[in-house]
CSV table of C-alpha atoms and ligand atoms in Angstrom, one decimal:
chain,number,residue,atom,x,y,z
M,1,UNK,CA,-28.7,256.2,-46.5
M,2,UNK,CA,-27.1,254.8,-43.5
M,3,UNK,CA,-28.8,252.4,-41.1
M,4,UNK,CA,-28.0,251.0,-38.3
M,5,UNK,CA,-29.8,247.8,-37.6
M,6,UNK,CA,-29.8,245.7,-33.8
M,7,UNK,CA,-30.9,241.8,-33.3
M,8,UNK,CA,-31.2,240.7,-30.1
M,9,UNK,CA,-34.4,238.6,-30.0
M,10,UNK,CA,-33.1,235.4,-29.3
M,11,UNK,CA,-29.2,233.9,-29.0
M,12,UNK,CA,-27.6,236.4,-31.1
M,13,UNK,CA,-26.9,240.3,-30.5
M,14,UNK,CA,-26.2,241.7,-33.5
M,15,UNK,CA,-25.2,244.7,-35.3
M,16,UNK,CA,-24.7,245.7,-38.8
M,17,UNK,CA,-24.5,249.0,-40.8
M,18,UNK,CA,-25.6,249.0,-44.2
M,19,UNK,CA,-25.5,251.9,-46.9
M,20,UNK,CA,-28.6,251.6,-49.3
M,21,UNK,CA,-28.1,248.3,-51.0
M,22,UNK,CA,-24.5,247.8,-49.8
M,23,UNK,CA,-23.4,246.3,-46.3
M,24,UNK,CA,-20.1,247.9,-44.6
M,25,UNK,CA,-20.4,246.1,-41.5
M,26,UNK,CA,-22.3,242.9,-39.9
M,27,UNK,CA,-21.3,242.0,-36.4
M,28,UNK,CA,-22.7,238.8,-34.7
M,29,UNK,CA,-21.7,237.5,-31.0
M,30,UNK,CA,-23.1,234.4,-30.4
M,31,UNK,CA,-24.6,232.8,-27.2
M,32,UNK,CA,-24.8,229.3,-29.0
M,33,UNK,CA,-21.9,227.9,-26.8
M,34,UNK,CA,-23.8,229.2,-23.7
M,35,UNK,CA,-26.7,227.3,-24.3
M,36,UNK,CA,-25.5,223.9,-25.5
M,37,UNK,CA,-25.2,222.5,-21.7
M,38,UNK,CA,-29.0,223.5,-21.1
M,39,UNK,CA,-30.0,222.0,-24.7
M,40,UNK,CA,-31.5,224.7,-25.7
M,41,UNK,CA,-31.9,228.8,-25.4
M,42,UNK,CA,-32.4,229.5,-21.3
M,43,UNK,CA,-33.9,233.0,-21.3
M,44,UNK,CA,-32.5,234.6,-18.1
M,45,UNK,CA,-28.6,233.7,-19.2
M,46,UNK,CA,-29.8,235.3,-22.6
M,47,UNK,CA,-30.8,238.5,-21.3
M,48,UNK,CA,-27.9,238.9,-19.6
M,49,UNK,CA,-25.4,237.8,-22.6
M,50,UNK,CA,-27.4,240.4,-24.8
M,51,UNK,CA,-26.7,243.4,-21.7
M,52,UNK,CA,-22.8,242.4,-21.8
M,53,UNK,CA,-22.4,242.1,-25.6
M,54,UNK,CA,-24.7,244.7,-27.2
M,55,UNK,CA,-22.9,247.9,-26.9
M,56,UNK,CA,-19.7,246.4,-27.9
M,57,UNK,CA,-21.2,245.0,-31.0
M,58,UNK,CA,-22.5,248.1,-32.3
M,59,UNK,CA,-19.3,249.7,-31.8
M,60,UNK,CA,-17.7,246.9,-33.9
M,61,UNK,CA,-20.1,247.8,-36.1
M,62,UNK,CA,-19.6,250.8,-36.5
M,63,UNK,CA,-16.1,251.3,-36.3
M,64,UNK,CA,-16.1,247.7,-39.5
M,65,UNK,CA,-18.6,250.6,-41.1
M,66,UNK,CA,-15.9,253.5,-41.2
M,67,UNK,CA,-18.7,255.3,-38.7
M,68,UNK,CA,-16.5,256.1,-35.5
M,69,UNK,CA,-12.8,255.3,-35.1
M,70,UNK,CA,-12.5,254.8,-31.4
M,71,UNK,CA,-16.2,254.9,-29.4
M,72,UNK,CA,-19.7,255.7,-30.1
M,73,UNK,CA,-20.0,259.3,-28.3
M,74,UNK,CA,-18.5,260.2,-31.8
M,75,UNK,CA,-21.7,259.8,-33.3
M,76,UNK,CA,-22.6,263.3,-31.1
M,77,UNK,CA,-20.3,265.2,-33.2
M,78,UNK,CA,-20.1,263.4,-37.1
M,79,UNK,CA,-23.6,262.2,-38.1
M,80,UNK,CA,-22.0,259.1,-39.8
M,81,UNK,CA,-25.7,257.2,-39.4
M,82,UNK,CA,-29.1,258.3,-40.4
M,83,UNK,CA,-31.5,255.9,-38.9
M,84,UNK,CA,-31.5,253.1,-36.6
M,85,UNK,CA,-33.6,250.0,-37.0
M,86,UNK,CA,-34.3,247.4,-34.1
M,87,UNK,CA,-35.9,244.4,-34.0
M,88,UNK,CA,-38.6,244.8,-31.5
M,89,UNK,CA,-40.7,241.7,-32.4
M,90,UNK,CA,-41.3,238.7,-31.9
M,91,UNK,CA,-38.9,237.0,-29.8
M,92,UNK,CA,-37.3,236.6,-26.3
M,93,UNK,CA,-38.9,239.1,-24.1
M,94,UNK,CA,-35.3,240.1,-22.0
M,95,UNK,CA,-33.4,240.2,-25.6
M,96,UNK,CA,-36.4,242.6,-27.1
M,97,UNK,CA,-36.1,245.0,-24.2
M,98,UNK,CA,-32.4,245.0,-24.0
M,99,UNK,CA,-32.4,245.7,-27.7
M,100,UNK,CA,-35.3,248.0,-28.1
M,101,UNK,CA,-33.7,250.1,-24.8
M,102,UNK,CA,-30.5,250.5,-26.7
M,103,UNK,CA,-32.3,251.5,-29.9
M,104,UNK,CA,-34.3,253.7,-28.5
M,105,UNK,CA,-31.7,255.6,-26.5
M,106,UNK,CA,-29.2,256.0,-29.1
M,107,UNK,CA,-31.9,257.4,-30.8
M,108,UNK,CA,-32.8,260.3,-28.7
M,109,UNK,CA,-29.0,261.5,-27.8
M,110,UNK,CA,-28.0,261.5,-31.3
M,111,UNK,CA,-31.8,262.6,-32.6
M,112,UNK,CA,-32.1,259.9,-35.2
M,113,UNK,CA,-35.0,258.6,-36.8
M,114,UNK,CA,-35.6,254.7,-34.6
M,115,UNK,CA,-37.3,252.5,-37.0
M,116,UNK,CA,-39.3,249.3,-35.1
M,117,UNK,CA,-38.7,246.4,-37.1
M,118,UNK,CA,-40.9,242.7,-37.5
M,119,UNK,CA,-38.0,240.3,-37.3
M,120,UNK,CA,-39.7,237.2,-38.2
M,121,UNK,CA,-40.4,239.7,-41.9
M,122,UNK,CA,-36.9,240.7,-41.8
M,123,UNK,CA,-36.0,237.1,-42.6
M,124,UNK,CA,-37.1,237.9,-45.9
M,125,UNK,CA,-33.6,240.2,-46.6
M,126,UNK,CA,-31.0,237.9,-45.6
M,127,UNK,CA,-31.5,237.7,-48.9
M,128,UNK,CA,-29.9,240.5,-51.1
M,129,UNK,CA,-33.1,243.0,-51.7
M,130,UNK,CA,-32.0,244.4,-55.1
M,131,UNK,CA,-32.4,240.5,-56.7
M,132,UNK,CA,-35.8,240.1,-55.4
M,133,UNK,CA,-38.6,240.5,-58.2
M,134,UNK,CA,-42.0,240.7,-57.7
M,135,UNK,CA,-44.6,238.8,-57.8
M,136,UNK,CA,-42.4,236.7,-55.0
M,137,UNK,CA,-43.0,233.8,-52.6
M,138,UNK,CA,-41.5,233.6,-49.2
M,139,UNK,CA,-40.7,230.6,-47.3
M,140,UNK,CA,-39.9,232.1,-43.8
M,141,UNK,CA,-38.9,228.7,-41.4
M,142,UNK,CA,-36.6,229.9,-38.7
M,143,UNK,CA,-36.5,228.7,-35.0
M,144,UNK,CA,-39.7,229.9,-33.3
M,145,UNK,CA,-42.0,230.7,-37.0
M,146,UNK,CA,-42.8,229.2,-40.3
M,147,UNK,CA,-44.6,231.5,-42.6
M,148,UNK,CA,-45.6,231.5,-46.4
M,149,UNK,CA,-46.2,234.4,-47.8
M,150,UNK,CA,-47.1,236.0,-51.1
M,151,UNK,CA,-45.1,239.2,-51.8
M,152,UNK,CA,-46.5,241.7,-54.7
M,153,UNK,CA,-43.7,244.2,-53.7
M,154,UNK,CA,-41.9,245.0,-50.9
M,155,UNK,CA,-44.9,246.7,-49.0
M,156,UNK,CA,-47.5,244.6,-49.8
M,157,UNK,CA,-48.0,240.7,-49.1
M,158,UNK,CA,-50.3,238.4,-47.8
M,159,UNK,CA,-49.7,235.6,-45.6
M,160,UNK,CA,-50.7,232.1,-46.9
M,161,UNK,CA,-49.9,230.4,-44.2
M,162,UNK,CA,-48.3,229.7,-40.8
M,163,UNK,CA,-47.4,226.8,-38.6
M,164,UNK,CA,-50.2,225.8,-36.3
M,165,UNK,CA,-48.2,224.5,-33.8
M,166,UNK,CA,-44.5,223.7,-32.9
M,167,UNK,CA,-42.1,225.9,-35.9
M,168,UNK,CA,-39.8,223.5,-38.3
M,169,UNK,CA,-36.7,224.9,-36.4
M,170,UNK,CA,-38.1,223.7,-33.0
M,171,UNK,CA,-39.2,220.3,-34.4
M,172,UNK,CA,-35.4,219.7,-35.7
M,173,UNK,CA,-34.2,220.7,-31.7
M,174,UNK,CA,-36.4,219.0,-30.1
M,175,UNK,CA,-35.6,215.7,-32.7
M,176,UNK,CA,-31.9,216.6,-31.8
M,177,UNK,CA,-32.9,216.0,-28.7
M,178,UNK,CA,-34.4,213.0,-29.1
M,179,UNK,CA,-31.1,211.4,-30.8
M,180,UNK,CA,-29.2,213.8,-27.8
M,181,UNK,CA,-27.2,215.8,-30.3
M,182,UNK,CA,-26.0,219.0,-29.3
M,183,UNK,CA,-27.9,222.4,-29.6
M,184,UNK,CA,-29.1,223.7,-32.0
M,185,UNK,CA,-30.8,220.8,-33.7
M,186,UNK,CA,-30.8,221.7,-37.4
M,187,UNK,CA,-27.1,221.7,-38.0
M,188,UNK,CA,-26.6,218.2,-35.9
M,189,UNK,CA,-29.5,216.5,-37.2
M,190,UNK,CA,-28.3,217.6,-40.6
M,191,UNK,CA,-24.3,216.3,-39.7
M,192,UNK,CA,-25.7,213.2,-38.6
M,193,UNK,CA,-28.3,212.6,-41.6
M,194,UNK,CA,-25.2,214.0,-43.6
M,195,UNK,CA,-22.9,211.0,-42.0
M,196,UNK,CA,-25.3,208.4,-42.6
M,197,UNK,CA,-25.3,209.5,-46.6
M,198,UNK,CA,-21.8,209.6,-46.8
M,199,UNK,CA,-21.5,205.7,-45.3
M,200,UNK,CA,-23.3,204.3,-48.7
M,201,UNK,CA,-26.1,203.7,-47.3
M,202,UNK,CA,-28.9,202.6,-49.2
M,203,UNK,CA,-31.6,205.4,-48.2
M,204,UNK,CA,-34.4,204.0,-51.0
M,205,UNK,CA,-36.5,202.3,-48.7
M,206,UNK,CA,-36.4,204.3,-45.7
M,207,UNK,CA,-40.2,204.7,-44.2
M,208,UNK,CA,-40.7,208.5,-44.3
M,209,UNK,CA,-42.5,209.8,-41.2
M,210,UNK,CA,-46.3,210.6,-42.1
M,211,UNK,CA,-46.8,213.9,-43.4
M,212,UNK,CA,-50.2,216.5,-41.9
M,213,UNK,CA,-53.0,216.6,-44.3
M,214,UNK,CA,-54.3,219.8,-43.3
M,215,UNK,CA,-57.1,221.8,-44.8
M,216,UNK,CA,-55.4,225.1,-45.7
M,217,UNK,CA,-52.5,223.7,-47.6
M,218,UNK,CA,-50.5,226.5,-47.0
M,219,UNK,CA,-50.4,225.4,-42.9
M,220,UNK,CA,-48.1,223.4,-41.3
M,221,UNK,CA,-47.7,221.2,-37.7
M,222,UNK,CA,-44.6,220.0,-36.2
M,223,UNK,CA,-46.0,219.3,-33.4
M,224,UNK,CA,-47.4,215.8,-35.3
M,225,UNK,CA,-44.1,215.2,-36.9
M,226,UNK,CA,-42.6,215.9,-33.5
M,227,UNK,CA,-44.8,213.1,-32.0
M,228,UNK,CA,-43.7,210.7,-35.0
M,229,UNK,CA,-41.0,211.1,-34.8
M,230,UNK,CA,-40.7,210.2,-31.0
M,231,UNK,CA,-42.5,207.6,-31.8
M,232,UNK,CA,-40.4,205.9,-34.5
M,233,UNK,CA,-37.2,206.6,-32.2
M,234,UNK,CA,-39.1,204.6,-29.5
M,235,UNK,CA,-39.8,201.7,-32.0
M,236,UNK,CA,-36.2,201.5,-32.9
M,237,UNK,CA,-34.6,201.7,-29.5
M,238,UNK,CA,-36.7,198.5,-28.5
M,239,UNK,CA,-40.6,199.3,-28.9
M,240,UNK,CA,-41.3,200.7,-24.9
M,241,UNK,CA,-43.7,203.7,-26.1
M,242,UNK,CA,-43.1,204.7,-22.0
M,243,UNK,CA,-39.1,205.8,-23.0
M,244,UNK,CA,-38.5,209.1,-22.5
M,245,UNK,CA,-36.7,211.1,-24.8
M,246,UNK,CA,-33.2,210.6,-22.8
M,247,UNK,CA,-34.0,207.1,-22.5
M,248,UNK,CA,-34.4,206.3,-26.0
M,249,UNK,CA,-30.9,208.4,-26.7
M,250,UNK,CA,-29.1,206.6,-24.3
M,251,UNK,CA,-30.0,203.2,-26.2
M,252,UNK,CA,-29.9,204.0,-29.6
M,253,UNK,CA,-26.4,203.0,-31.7
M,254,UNK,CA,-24.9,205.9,-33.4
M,255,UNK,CA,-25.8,204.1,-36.3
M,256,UNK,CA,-29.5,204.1,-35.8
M,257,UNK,CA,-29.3,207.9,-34.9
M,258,UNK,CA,-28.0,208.8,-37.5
M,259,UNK,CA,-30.7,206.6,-40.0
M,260,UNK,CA,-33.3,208.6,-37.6
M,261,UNK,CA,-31.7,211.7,-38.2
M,262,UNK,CA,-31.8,211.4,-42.0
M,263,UNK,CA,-35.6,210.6,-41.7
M,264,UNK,CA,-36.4,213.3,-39.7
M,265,UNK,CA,-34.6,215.5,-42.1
M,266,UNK,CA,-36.2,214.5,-45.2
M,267,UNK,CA,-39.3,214.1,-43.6
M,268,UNK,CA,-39.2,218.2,-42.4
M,269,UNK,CA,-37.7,219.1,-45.6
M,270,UNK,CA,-40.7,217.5,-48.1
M,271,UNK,CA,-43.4,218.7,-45.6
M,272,UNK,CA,-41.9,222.2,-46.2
M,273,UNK,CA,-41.1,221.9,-49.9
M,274,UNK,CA,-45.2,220.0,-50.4
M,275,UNK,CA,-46.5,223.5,-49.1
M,276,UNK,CA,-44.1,225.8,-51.4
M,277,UNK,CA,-44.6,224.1,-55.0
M,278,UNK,CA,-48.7,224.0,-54.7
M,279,UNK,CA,-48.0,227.8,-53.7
M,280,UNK,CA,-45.8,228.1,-56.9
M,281,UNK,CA,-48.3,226.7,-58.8
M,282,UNK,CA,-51.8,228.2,-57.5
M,283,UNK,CA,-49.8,231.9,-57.7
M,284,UNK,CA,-47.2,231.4,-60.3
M,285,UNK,CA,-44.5,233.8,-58.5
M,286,UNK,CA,-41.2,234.9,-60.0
M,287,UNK,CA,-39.2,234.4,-57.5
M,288,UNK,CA,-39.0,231.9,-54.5
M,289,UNK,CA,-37.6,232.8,-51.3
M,290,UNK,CA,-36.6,230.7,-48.4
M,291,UNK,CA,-34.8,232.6,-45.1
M,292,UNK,CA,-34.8,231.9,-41.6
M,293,UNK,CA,-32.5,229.5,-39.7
M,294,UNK,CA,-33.8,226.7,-41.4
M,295,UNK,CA,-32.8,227.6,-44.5
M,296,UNK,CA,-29.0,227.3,-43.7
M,297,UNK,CA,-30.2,223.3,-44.6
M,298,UNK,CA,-28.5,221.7,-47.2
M,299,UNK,CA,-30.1,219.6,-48.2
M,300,UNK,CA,-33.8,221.7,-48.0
M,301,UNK,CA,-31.6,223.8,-50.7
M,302,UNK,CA,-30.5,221.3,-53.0
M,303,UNK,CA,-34.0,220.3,-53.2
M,304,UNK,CA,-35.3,223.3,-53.6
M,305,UNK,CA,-33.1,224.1,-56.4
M,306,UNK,CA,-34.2,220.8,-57.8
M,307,UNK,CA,-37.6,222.0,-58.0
M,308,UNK,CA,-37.8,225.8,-59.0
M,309,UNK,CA,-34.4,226.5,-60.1
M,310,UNK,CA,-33.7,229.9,-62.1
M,311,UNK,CA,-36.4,231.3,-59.7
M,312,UNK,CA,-35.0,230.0,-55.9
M,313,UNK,CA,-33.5,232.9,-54.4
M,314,UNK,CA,-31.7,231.8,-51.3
M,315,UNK,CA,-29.7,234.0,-48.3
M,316,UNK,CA,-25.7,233.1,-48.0
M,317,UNK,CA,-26.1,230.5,-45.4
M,318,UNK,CA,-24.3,233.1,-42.6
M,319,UNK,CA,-27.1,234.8,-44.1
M,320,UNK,CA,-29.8,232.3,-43.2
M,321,UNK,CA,-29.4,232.8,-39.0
M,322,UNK,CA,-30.3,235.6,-37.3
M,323,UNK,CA,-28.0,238.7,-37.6
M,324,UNK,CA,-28.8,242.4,-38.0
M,325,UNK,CA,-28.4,243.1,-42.1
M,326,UNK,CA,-31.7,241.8,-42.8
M,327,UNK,CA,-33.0,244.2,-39.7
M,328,UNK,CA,-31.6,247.4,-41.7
M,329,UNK,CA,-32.4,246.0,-44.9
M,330,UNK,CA,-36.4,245.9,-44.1
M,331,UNK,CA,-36.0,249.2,-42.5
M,332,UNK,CA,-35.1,250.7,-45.8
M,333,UNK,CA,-36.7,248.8,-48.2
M,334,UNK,CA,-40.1,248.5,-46.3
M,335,UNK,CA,-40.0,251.9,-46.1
M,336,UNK,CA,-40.8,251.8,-42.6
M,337,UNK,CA,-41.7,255.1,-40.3
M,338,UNK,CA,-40.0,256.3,-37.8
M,339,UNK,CA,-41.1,255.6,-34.2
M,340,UNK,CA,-41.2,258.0,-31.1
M,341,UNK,CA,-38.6,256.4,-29.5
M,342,UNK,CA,-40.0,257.0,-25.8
M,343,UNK,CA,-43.1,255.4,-27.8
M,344,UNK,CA,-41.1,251.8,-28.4
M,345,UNK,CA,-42.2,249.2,-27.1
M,346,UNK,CA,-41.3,245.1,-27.5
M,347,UNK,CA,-43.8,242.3,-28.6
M,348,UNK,CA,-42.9,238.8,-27.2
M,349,UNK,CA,-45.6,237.0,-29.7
J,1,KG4,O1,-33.7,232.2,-37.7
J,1,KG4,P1,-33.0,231.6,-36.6
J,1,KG4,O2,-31.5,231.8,-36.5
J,1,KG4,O3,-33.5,232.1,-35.2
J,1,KG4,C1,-34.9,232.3,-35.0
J,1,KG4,O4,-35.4,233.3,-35.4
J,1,KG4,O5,-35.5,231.4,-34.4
J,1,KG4,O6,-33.3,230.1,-36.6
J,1,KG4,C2,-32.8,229.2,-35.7
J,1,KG4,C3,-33.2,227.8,-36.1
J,1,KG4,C4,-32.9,226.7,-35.0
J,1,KG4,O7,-34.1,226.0,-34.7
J,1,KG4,C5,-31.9,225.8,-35.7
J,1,KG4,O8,-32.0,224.5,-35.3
J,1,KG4,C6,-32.3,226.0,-37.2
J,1,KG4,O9,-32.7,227.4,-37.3
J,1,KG4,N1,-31.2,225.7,-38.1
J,1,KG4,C7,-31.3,224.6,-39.0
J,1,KG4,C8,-30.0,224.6,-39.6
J,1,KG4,N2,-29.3,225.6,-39.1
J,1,KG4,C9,-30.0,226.2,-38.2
J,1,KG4,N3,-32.3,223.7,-39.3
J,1,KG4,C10,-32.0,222.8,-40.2
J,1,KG4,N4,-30.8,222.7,-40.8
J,1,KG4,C11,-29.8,223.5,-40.6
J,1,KG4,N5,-28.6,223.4,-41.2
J,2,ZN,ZN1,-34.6,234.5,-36.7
C-alpha cells in the first residue's frame, strides 16, 4: 500500500511516500535558516514558508517515489497512491491548516482515503516499524512534548507520563539562549558541550543542576531546570540574579559557555534517562524507544545504549526531527480510519 504522508506542524514541510514497510521517497524543506535571526520558530513567517514550499515538496515526493513524472494532476489519471496521511495535530496552528487544507483537497479530486494523523505519536516511527517488538517503551522528547509511554502493540498504549511544564526540546532552546547560541538549541548546546569534552577537560566534578523530585515518576518539568539553569549562568557571569538572559551571554567567556553547556546537557539527558530505566524496570518492556528531536542527541544515545543496550531502538538521527515517514508510517501501521475530508480539522494543543 502506498501512502502519502504531509508534516507541516512546525519549521519543516514535509513529504514522503512510503510502500508498506519500505520508503521510496522522504522530502524535507527546512525553515531552520528563517528562524535563526528571530531565535526561535516566528509563526506568521512559518505559515507562509509552509504555503510556498508544500506543493512543491509533495511533487518531489512523488516524482523521488516513481508516482508522477512531471506534476501532480497525473495522479487524476494513474492511481500511483492509495491514501494520504497528514499530520493534523498538535502543533503550529498556520502549519496545521496549510497542511490539513492540502491533505484534505488532494484527497477529494483524486478520491483517496485522508488519514488524520497525531504527530507527537508519529514520533514513535522515525523508527523503522517492522523492528519494533512489543511489550515496548517510548521515550517521545521532541520540541514542544515529552511523553512516556507503554506500548503493548501498535494500537494499544498507555501513557505514563508527560512533561508538566516547559518540553526538554524547549528547555535546551531556551538554555541556547541563555549562552546566545544559535537556533535550535539542542544541536548548539550539544556542539558547545561537545567542544568543551574535546579540550580535556576534566568534567568529574562539575555540579550537576538539581534534578525535579516529582510524585508520578514518570513526569517531568523543564521549566525548574530552565530556572536553574538561568540561575547558575547568572552565578557564573558575576552573581547579579537581576541579568537578563542577553546580559548574562554577553559576559560569559566562550569557555564558561561551553562548561554551561555541557551541564545543561547532562543535566537534561539523566533527568530523561532517571524516568526511562524505573519505567524499564517497573514494566520490563522489550524494547526501548526514544524519537523526537531530542533524540538526534549524542550523547542522550550513547547513554542510553549504556544502559539498555540490545533492547534501545533508536530513529537514524535525520530520522529523529520532524519529517513526513513517520506520518505515513503511523497511518499504516496504526491502522488508522479514513477521515471525511470536508470533516478535517486541525488541533493546536
Ligand atoms: O521533533 P522536532 O523536530 O520538532 C518538534 O516536534 O518539536 O524537535 C525539535 C527539537 C528542538 O527543540 C531542538 O532543539 C531539539 O529537538 N533537538 C535537539 C538536538 N537536535 C534537535 N536537542 C538536543 N540535542 C540535539 N542534538
Ligand atoms: Zn516533532
Amino acid at each position: 500500500m502506498k501512502i502519502l504522508g504531509i508534516e507541516s506542524t512546525c519549521d519543516e514541510t514535509a513529504a514522503s511516500v512510503i510502500d508498506d514497510s519500505c520508503v521510496l521517497s522522504n522530502i524535507i524543506a527546512s525553515q531552520i535558516d528563517i528562524h535563526k535571526e528571530f531565535g526561535g520558530v516566528f509563526p506568521e513567517i512559518a505559515a507562509r514558508e509552509h504555503l510556498r514550499a508544500i506543493l512543491p515538496t509533495i511533487t518531489l515526493a512523488l516524482k523521488e517515489a516513481g508516482c508522477i513524472q512531471h506534476s501532480l494532476s497525473e495522479l487524476r489519471t494513474n492511481k500511483t497512491i492509495d491514501a494520504i496521511a497528514v499530520a493534523n495535530r498538535p502543533g503550529l496552528i498556520g502549519g496545521l491548516m496549510i497542511g490539513a487544507m492540502t491533505a484534505r483537497t488532494l484527497a477529494e479530486v483524486l478520491s483517496l482515503p485522508l488519514i488524520a494523523v497525531d504527530h507527537v505519536f508519529a514520533h514513535i516511527y522515525g523508527v523503522d516499524p517492522e523492528r519494533m517488538r512489543f511489550p515496548c517503551l517510548a521515550l517521545v522528547v521532541s520540541g514542544g512534548h515529552t511523553t512516556i509511554l507503554l506500548l503493548k502493540s501498535h494500537v494499544e498504549y498507555e501513557v505514563l507520563g508527560e512533561t508538566r511544564d516547559d518540553a526538554a526540546g524547549e528547555a535546551f532552546d531556551k538554555a541556547a539562549k541563555v549562552l546566545g547560541l544559535s537556533y535550535p538549541g539542542g544541536p548548539s548546546v550539544e556542539l558547545a558541550a561537545a567542544d568543551f569534552v574535546a579540550t580535556g577537560s576534566d568534567t568529574s566534578g562539575l555540579r550537576l543542576l538539581p534534578i525535579p523530585k516529582l510524585d508520578n515518576p514518570y513526569e517531568f518539568s523543564f521549566s525548574g531546570l530552565k530556572t536553574a539553569f538561568l540561575r547558575r549562568a547568572q552565578e557564573v557571569a558575576g552573581g547579579d540574579f537581576r541579568m537578563s538572559s542577553e546580559e548574562v551571554s554577553k559576559t560569559l567567556t566562550t569557555r564558561q559557555k561551553e562548561e554551561l553547556a555541557f551541564i545543561f546537557r547532562e543535566s537534561a539527558v539523566q533527568i530523561l534517562l532517571n524516568a526511562l530505566a524505573k519505567a524499564n524496570q517497573e514494566f520490563c518492556p522489550e524494547q526501548i524507544i526514544i524519537s523526537g528531536g531530542v533524540s538526534a542527541s549524542v550523547r542522550l544515545r550513547s547513554r542510553a545504549q549504556e544502559l539498555f543496550g540490545e533492547k534501545l531502538l533508536l530513529p537514524d538521527r535525520a530520522m529523529s526531527t520532524d519529517n513526513a515517514v513517520m506520518i505515513a508510517r503511523a497511518a499504516l501501521y496504526l491502522g488508522l480510519p479514513a477521515t471525511n475530508p470536508r470533516g478535517l480539522t486541525v488541533a493546536p494543543n
